Short mmCIF file of C-alpha atoms in Angstrom, two decimals:
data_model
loop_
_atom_site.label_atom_id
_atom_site.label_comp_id
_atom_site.label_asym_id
_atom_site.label_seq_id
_atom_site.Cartn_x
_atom_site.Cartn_y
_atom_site.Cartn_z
CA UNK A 1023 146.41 55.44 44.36
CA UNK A 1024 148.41 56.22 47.29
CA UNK A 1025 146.56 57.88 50.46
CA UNK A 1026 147.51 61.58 51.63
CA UNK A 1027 150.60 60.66 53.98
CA UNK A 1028 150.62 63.70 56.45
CA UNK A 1029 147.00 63.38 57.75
CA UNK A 1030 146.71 66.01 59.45
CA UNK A 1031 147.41 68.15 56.16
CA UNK A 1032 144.87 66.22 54.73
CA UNK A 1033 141.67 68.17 53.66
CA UNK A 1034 138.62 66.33 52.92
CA UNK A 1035 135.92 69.15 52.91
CA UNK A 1036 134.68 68.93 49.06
CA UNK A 1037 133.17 72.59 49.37
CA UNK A 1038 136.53 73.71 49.81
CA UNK A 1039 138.22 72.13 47.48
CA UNK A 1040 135.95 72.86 44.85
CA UNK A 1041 136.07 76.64 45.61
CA UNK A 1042 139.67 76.53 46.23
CA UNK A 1043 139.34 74.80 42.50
CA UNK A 1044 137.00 77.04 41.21
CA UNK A 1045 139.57 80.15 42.15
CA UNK A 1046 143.24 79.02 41.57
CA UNK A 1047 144.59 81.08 38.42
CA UNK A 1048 147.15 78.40 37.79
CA UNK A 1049 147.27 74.70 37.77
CA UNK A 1050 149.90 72.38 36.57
CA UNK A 1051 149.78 69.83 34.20
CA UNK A 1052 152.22 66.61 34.64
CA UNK A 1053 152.71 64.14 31.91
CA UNK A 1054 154.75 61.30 30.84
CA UNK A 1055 157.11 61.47 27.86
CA UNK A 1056 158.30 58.10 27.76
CA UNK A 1057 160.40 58.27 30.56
CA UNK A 1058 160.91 61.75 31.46
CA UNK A 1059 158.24 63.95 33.10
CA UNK A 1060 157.25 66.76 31.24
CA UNK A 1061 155.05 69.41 33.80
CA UNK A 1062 153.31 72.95 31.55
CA UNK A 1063 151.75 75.77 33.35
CA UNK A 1064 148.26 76.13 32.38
CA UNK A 1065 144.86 78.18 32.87
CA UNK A 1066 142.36 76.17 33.69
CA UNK A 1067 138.69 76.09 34.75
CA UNK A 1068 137.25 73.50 37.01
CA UNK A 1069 133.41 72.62 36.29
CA UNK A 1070 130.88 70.20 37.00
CA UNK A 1071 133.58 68.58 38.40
CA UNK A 1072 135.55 68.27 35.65
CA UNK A 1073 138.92 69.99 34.89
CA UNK A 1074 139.35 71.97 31.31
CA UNK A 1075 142.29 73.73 29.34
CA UNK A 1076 142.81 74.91 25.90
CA UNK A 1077 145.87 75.25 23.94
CA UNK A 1078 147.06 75.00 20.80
CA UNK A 1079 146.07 71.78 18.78
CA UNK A 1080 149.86 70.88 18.09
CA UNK A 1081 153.00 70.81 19.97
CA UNK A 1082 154.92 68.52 22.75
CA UNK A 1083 152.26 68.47 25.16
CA UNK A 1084 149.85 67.52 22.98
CA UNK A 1085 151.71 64.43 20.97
CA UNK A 1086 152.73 63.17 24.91
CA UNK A 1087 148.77 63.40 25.50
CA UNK A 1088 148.19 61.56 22.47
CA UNK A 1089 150.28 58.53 23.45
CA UNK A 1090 149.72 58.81 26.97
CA UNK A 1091 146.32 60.43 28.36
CA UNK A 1092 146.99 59.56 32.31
CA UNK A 1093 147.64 63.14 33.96
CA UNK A 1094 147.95 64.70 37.35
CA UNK A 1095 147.10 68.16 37.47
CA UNK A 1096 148.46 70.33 40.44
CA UNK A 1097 146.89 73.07 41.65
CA UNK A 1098 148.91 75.06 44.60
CA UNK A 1099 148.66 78.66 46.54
CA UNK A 1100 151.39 79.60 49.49
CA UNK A 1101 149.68 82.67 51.61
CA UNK A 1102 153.01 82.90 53.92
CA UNK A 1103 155.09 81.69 56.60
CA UNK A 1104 153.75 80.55 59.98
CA UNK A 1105 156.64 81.34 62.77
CA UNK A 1106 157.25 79.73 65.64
CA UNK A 1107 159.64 80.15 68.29
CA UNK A 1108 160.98 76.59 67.70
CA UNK A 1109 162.70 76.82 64.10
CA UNK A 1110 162.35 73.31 63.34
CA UNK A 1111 158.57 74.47 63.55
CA UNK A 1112 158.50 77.49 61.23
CA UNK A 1113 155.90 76.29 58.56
CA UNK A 1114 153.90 77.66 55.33
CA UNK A 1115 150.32 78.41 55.02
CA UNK A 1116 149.17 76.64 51.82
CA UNK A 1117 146.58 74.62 50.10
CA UNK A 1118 147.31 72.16 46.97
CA UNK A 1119 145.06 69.67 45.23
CA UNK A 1120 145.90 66.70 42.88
CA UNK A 1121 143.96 66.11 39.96
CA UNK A 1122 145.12 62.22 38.53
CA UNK A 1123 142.76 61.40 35.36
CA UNK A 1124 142.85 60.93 31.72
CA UNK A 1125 142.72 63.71 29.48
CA UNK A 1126 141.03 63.66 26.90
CA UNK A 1127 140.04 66.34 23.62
CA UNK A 1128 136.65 67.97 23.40
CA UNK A 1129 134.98 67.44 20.05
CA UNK A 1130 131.70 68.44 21.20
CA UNK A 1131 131.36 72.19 19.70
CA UNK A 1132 128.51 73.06 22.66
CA UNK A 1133 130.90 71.52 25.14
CA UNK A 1134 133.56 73.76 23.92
CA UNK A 1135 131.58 76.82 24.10
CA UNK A 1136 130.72 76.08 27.58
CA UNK A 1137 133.89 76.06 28.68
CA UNK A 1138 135.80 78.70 27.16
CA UNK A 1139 133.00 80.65 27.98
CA UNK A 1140 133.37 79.64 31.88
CA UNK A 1141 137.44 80.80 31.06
CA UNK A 1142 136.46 83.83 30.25
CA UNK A 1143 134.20 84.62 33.28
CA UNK A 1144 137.07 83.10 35.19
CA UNK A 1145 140.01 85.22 34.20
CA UNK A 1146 138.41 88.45 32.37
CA UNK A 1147 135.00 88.33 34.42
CA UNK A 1148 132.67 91.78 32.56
CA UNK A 1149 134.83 92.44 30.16
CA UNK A 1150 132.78 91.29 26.96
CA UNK A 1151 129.29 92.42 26.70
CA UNK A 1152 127.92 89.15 25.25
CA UNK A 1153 128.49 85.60 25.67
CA UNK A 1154 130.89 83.32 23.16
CA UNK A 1155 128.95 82.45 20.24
CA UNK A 1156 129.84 78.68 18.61
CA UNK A 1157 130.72 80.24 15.52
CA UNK A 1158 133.25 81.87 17.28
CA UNK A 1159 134.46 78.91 19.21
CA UNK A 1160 133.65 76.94 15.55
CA UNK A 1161 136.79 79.23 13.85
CA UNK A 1162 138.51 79.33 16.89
CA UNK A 1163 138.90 75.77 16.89
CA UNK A 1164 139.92 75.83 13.04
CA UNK A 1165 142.95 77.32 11.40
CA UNK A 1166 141.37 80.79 10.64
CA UNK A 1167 142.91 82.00 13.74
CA UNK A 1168 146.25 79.85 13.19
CA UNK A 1169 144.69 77.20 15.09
CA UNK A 1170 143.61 74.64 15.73
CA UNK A 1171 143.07 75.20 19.41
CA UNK A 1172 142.25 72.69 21.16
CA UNK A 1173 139.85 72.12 24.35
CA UNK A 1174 140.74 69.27 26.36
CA UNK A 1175 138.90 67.79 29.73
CA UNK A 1176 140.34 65.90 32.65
CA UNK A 1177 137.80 63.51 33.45
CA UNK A 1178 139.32 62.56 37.04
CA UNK A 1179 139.78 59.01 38.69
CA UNK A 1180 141.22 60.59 42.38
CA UNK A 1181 141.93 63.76 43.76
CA UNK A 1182 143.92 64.51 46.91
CA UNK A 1183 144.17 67.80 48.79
CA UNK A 1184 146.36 68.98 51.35
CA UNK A 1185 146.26 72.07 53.54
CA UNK A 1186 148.46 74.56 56.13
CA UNK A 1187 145.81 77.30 56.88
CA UNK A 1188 146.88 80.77 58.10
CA UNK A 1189 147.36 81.68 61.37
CA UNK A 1190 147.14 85.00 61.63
CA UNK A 1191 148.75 85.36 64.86
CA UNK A 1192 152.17 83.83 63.47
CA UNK A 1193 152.28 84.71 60.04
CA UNK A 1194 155.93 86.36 59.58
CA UNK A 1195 155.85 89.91 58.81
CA UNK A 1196 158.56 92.31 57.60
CA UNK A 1197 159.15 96.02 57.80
CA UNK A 1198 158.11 95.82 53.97
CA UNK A 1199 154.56 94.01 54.48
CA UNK A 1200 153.51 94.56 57.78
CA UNK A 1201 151.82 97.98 57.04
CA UNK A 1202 152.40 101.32 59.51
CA UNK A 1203 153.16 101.34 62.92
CA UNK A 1204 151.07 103.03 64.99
#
């Protein structure tokens, strides 16, 4: 795999990256269809080190991931524009991590549980008053719900991350965000 090439973007702080992992809505996942790329917008959850997502048990992606399980997974938030007085120095605040693995279908029904269960704290945290049963994820998974859904994991070989924190000081602000003047 090819090293991070703008070191000093490079972020090698594993607590970060795992909450910045851990947090991200959005994630992107990049696959090979023979010779054209082929990149869906996913939820995700990121656990135990591994990366999940769930989808529908048919479909493109899944016959690419069938022939082909190599991935790489992008994860990426902007939080604005860093000014400078020098335009050729204007920048963007950001953080982005690359996932490259295989990817692979869950069979195991407890593993599956598990992680649509961690989904669900992830994107609707409270809102159900009890936790996923594996009956539920059982017909889920089957065609009773016009399934089959699938779970998959990325079980990943290298990840790279790469950061432009905020500066508070130079962050460009308009009349629209900048709040009231006082």
């Amino acid at each position: 795999m090819d090293p991070v090439r703008y070191k000093i973007r490079e972020c090698r702080d594993q607590e970060k990256i795992e909450g910045f992992l851990r947090q991200a809505r959005i994630g992107h996942l990049g696959l090979v269809d023979g010779k054209l790329p082929y990149v869906v917008p996913l939820n995700y959850v990121w656990t135990e080190g591994k990366l999940y997502f769930h989808g529908a048990g048919g479909g493109r992606r899944n016959h690419i991931m069938s022939d082909n399980s190599e991935v790489c997974f992008t994860v990426c938030e902007e939080y604005g524009t860093i000014t400078d007085p020098v335009p050729a120095k204007t920048d963007t605040a950001y953080m982005s991590v690359m996932i490259f693995g295989q990817a692979e279908p869950i069979a195991d029904l407890d593993e599956a549980t598990h992680v649509l269960q961690e989904m669900i704290n992830k994107y609707v945290p409270g809102y159900y008053n009890r936790p996923l049963s594996k009956q539920h994820v059982d017909k889920y998974r089957s065609a009773v719900f016009g399934g089959p859904v699938q779970v998959y994991r990325v079980n990943p070989y290298h990840v790279t991350a790469k950061e432009s924190p905020i500066e508070a000081e130079k962050m460009y602000r308009t009349a629209m965000n900048a709040g009231p003047e006082i």
